[in-house]
XYZ file of C-alpha atoms in Angstrom:
381
model
C -7.672 -18.891 -26.085
C -4.106 -18.735 -25.802
C -2.846 -15.192 -27.178
C -6.605 -13.937 -27.683
C -8.132 -11.548 -25.519
C -10.800 -13.939 -23.742
C -10.889 -14.662 -20.110
C -12.001 -18.086 -19.527
C -14.571 -17.531 -16.746
C -14.199 -21.379 -15.261
C -10.313 -20.114 -14.345
C -11.476 -16.934 -12.440
C -10.488 -17.090 -9.046
C -13.702 -16.147 -7.832
C -12.416 -16.217 -3.939
C -10.422 -12.994 -5.431
C -13.325 -11.572 -7.472
C -16.080 -11.472 -5.498
C -14.751 -10.137 -2.402
C -13.232 -6.984 -4.331
C -16.592 -6.521 -5.583
C -18.674 -6.433 -2.803
C -15.604 -3.885 -1.586
C -16.279 -1.597 -4.461
C -19.816 -1.698 -3.779
C -19.045 -0.747 0.131
C -16.614 1.607 -0.959
C -19.304 3.662 -3.469
C -22.118 3.426 -0.709
C -20.117 5.123 1.525
C -18.589 7.784 -0.318
C -22.051 8.220 -1.556
C -22.916 9.004 1.833
C -20.104 10.566 3.139
C -20.923 13.500 0.725
C -22.993 15.460 3.233
C -19.949 16.923 4.643
C -17.731 16.868 1.593
C -17.157 20.042 0.014
C -19.304 20.591 -3.589
C -16.144 21.993 -4.771
C -14.585 18.428 -5.124
C -17.868 17.125 -7.352
C -19.698 13.997 -6.809
C -16.947 11.528 -5.617
C -19.067 8.361 -5.394
C -19.477 9.187 -8.804
C -16.161 9.610 -9.667
C -14.984 6.228 -7.604
C -17.726 4.405 -9.555
C -15.479 5.536 -12.845
C -11.796 4.795 -11.590
C -13.499 1.271 -10.536
C -14.457 1.638 -13.853
C -11.005 2.107 -15.633
C -10.132 -0.641 -12.726
C -11.339 -3.194 -14.096
C -10.413 -2.381 -17.818
C -6.895 -2.310 -16.390
C -7.506 -5.725 -14.712
C -8.917 -7.649 -17.764
C -5.548 -6.189 -19.667
C -3.180 -7.686 -17.292
C -4.753 -10.664 -16.922
C -4.531 -10.786 -20.587
C -0.707 -9.872 -20.993
C -0.130 -12.174 -17.868
C 2.371 -11.562 -14.815
C 5.639 -12.400 -17.177
C 4.655 -9.189 -19.011
C 4.923 -6.673 -16.168
C 8.363 -9.292 -15.016
C 10.379 -8.635 -17.933
C 9.596 -4.676 -17.817
C 10.357 -4.254 -14.201
C 13.152 -2.622 -14.340
C 11.491 0.236 -16.785
C 8.349 0.364 -14.538
C 10.879 1.515 -11.927
C 12.816 3.967 -13.682
C 9.560 5.410 -14.868
C 8.412 5.443 -11.030
C 11.304 7.013 -9.797
C 11.344 9.859 -12.894
C 7.701 10.236 -12.273
C 8.466 11.230 -8.174
C 11.225 13.643 -9.387
C 8.784 15.369 -11.832
C 6.721 16.085 -9.141
C 9.364 19.185 -7.830
C 9.779 20.501 -11.026
C 6.402 19.604 -13.103
C 3.545 20.077 -10.063
C 2.663 23.185 -7.740
C 1.862 22.038 -3.882
C -2.026 21.346 -2.848
C -2.043 21.888 1.082
C 1.614 22.268 1.396
C 2.584 19.244 -0.714
C 3.856 18.071 -3.882
C 2.222 14.318 -4.468
C 0.135 14.800 -7.392
C -0.087 15.489 -11.091
C -3.469 17.319 -11.842
C -4.603 16.557 -15.371
C -7.163 18.894 -16.146
C -10.951 17.252 -16.522
C -9.351 13.767 -15.627
C -8.397 14.509 -11.710
C -4.897 13.847 -10.075
C -2.564 11.228 -10.366
C -0.420 10.292 -7.597
C 2.716 8.443 -8.599
C 3.594 7.441 -5.623
C 0.501 5.197 -5.828
C 1.635 3.230 -8.435
C 5.210 2.713 -6.901
C 4.232 0.701 -3.959
C 3.455 -2.077 -7.287
C 6.225 -1.270 -9.200
C 9.199 -2.044 -5.980
C 6.945 -5.498 -5.350
C 7.813 -6.662 -8.865
C 11.427 -5.089 -8.674
C 12.153 -6.500 -5.422
C 10.820 -9.906 -6.423
C 12.736 -9.858 -10.081
C 15.525 -9.540 -7.783
C 15.259 -11.935 -5.003
C 14.515 -14.700 -7.435
C 17.826 -13.530 -9.595
C 19.160 -14.141 -6.378
C 18.022 -17.463 -5.350
C 18.975 -18.767 -8.661
C 22.335 -17.393 -8.685
C 23.663 -18.819 -5.211
C 21.982 -22.133 -4.149
C 23.626 -21.398 -0.717
C 25.087 -18.145 -0.425
C 27.118 -16.979 2.074
C 27.062 -13.945 4.728
C 29.145 -11.386 1.962
C 27.204 -12.453 -0.988
C 23.609 -11.744 1.569
C 24.880 -8.940 2.929
C 25.333 -7.488 -0.946
C 21.920 -8.488 -1.421
C 20.240 -6.410 0.764
C 22.525 -3.504 0.294
C 21.234 -3.459 -3.248
C 17.471 -3.959 -2.787
C 17.378 -1.827 0.173
C 19.392 0.916 -2.137
C 16.108 -0.214 -4.546
C 13.392 0.806 -1.317
C 15.738 3.816 -0.154
C 15.696 6.062 -3.437
C 11.528 6.127 -3.977
C 11.429 6.446 0.013
C 13.555 9.927 0.428
C 11.567 11.165 -3.208
C 8.067 10.293 -1.662
C 9.417 11.435 2.066
C 10.032 14.845 0.665
C 7.243 15.700 -1.104
C 5.780 14.663 1.830
C 4.414 11.684 1.744
C 5.339 9.523 5.739
C 2.223 6.990 4.942
C 3.838 6.052 1.656
C 6.852 5.812 2.806
C 6.290 3.663 5.887
C 4.134 1.278 3.452
C 7.300 1.090 0.731
C 9.017 -0.245 4.344
C 6.519 -2.801 5.002
C 6.763 -4.191 1.514
C 9.939 -4.068 1.769
C 10.428 -6.169 5.192
C 7.331 -8.437 4.230
C 9.238 -9.599 0.874
C 12.915 -9.826 2.753
C 11.239 -12.179 5.112
C 10.246 -14.742 2.798
C 13.578 -14.257 0.538
C 15.217 -17.264 2.609
C 18.712 -15.263 3.592
C 19.441 -16.353 7.061
C 17.680 -14.960 10.422
C 20.459 -13.506 11.718
C 20.191 -9.570 9.132
C 16.767 -9.524 10.952
C 18.489 -9.530 13.982
C 21.192 -7.520 13.424
C 19.267 -4.948 11.256
C 16.706 -4.718 14.464
C 19.447 -4.001 17.337
C 20.290 -1.005 14.165
C 16.965 0.216 14.113
C 16.454 0.131 17.603
C 19.326 2.017 18.079
C 18.943 4.769 15.588
C 15.795 5.138 16.885
C 16.180 5.508 20.241
C 19.348 8.031 19.258
C 16.351 10.067 17.409
C 13.384 9.828 19.932
C 16.235 10.939 22.832
C 16.645 13.948 20.757
C 13.374 14.426 19.681
C 12.236 14.382 23.681
C 14.957 16.036 25.330
C 17.202 17.770 23.215
C 13.872 19.462 20.625
C 17.126 22.061 19.174
C 19.527 19.997 18.201
C 16.582 16.965 17.097
C 15.228 20.247 14.471
C 18.664 21.272 13.443
C 19.764 17.856 12.419
C 16.609 17.083 10.835
C 14.623 20.050 9.940
C 11.190 21.490 11.319
C 8.781 19.863 9.477
C 9.989 16.006 10.975
C 9.400 17.447 14.199
C 6.427 18.457 13.490
C 5.330 15.074 11.872
C 6.952 12.992 14.593
C 4.877 15.474 17.699
C 1.229 14.832 15.486
C 2.586 10.928 15.619
C 3.439 10.868 20.210
C 0.587 13.895 21.097
C -2.345 11.784 18.896
C -3.896 11.277 22.372
C -3.369 14.296 23.573
C -6.655 16.955 22.422
C -7.086 14.705 19.835
C -9.057 17.349 17.767
C -12.362 17.369 16.045
C -11.479 14.737 13.149
C -11.244 11.936 15.711
C -13.009 12.572 18.348
C -16.151 13.086 16.283
C -15.445 10.356 13.872
C -15.356 8.253 17.616
C -18.607 9.562 18.474
C -19.956 8.256 15.079
C -18.639 4.876 15.648
C -19.692 4.771 19.028
C -23.182 5.959 18.835
C -24.522 3.847 15.813
C -25.494 0.766 18.128
C -25.955 -2.691 16.551
C -27.529 -1.859 13.251
C -26.441 2.060 12.721
C -28.040 5.155 12.126
C -29.224 4.315 8.459
C -27.107 4.832 5.439
C -26.484 8.350 4.479
C -27.439 9.398 8.231
C -23.740 10.150 9.288
C -24.658 11.828 12.296
C -21.372 14.564 12.768
C -18.916 15.942 10.647
C -15.754 15.255 10.294
C -12.879 15.949 7.972
C -11.336 13.608 5.209
C -14.480 11.402 5.558
C -14.088 10.499 1.989
C -10.611 9.426 2.569
C -9.198 8.428 5.495
C -12.142 7.971 7.515
C -14.460 5.940 4.973
C -14.451 3.229 7.738
C -16.459 5.727 10.377
C -18.938 6.898 8.222
C -19.755 3.320 6.879
C -19.776 2.032 10.832
C -21.949 4.704 11.468
C -24.457 4.122 8.947
C -24.138 0.202 9.417
C -23.263 -0.070 12.987
C -21.804 -3.297 14.854
C -23.112 -5.740 12.380
C -21.935 -4.281 8.965
C -18.707 -3.995 10.759
C -17.992 -7.113 11.105
C -19.563 -7.882 7.264
C -16.830 -5.570 6.158
C -13.987 -7.365 8.173
C -15.234 -10.574 6.723
C -14.641 -9.587 3.885
C -11.866 -8.144 4.293
C -10.333 -11.182 6.575
C -11.776 -13.265 3.988
C -9.771 -11.525 1.280
C -6.707 -11.421 2.720
C -6.669 -15.272 3.831
C -7.570 -16.310 0.024
C -4.338 -14.563 -0.627
C -2.297 -16.211 2.370
C -3.685 -19.907 0.660
C -2.681 -18.635 -2.540
C 0.743 -18.272 -1.604
C 1.031 -21.485 0.024
C 0.240 -23.507 -3.660
C 2.949 -24.481 -5.793
C 3.460 -21.554 -7.877
C 6.170 -19.483 -9.228
C 8.550 -18.413 -6.680
C 8.670 -15.103 -7.604
C 4.737 -14.831 -7.554
C 4.900 -15.807 -3.708
C 7.396 -12.817 -3.014
C 4.843 -10.668 -5.003
C 2.170 -12.586 -2.803
C 4.321 -11.792 0.070
C 4.513 -7.894 -0.238
C 0.891 -7.510 -0.939
C -0.756 -9.235 1.871
C 2.106 -7.533 3.782
C 1.418 -3.579 2.564
C -2.564 -4.944 2.500
C -2.813 -6.493 6.229
C -0.941 -2.838 7.430
C -2.951 -0.865 5.742
C -6.766 -2.311 6.947
C -5.254 -2.571 10.825
C -3.509 1.210 10.445
C -5.952 2.673 8.775
C -9.294 1.510 11.469
C -6.755 1.604 13.830
C -6.542 5.229 13.812
C -10.204 6.013 13.147
C -11.212 4.249 16.722
C -7.882 5.916 18.455
C -6.133 2.767 19.077
C -3.346 4.462 16.549
C -2.157 7.580 15.341
C -3.671 8.936 12.436
C -0.916 9.054 9.574
C -3.213 9.262 6.405
C -3.167 6.042 5.370
C -6.043 4.595 3.608
C -8.261 2.242 3.666
C -7.849 -0.164 0.423
C -10.714 -0.843 -2.232
C -12.804 1.244 0.171
C -11.522 5.032 0.448
C -11.807 7.812 -2.394
C -8.575 7.797 -4.760
C -8.354 7.350 -7.906
C -4.288 6.099 -8.122
C -4.393 4.129 -5.421
C -7.746 2.237 -6.166
C -6.142 2.165 -9.426
C -2.613 0.195 -8.178
C -5.085 -2.024 -6.014
C -6.943 -3.228 -9.133
C -3.233 -3.724 -10.368
C -2.951 -6.053 -7.239
C -6.030 -7.993 -8.114
C -4.900 -8.666 -11.916
C -2.009 -9.905 -11.005
C -3.729 -12.060 -8.116
C -6.262 -13.601 -10.810
C -2.735 -14.010 -12.785
C -1.050 -15.876 -9.960
C -4.089 -18.147 -9.326
C -4.387 -19.229 -12.706
C -0.670 -19.679 -13.739
C 0.911 -22.551 -14.692
C 4.498 -24.349 -13.913
C 6.654 -22.640 -16.308
C 9.891 -21.363 -16.117
C 10.252 -17.010 -16.541
C 13.557 -15.742 -17.814
C 14.139 -12.400 -16.508
C 16.853 -9.806 -15.552
């Protein structure tokens, strides 16, 4: 019913909905199993995750009712609010484990603005790309260059604010979103070649200073950045309790696992960064195949959705969503099994976290809207 709050079940994309429901079940079960090694002071994280999922589904219903046009028309307001929330962290919050990443709301939990900033960035970039393609049918190199500078500034501002918290993982995700969306924007390939060359040159200089001129590097960038890089480059040297025990739990699980709620060893961050290790140790190789199959199916459905005849703005949004999810999935599972550095990046829809989960549920709402949208023109600036 148009204008009402009725969701027509025959129009819901169950190829998106069902994998999300399955991942929510896996998430709550895995987090409950992780409670064995989780501090009691944190409370029942499985119950909290269930509550966050409940709130998330309410957000999905609201967003499906409002449609994506509601977000597109308010993109810049959301972007400004997101940055103000990031700035406010430095003045209105106290450090937690050396970081200023969360607003603590008594009786509710903590809210992490950088998680929602990912969505705001996608919306803002999609709107900018849409307007650019409408304004210039065949842009020259100067027009493309100005466009790239503008979009880079849009990403640079929250990236700096997030990096200073510090939250390097979210900054990397911002950049992944940016690259994914610009890649499908239709700009000339030369810009990627130039950016690749400049980026490689800058990275090479920074790495040379890091490896051969440590004092100069620390003077230029500070000791905080130095130790963050040290954590990345030395992740295989004396990997530590967290990675070693996680790999032991996974490696000893066998075909069917140790059994539900039977994680054999302790490792930190078992309900967040290393939730995959908890699940794999409980359900073994067969369980891992099931989880990877669900994740792969969801990713494929998002990709197939992008190939349909939909609004160009929606295509840009889908590229950002798919790029972000693929990166987080590969990075999280890769670091859990020792193939990639530990970066603190969580597994979407599975790891515990209120803010991150709500941001993913907003994505589900956006995906459901795209899957049923009619051919119409959105007008926004």
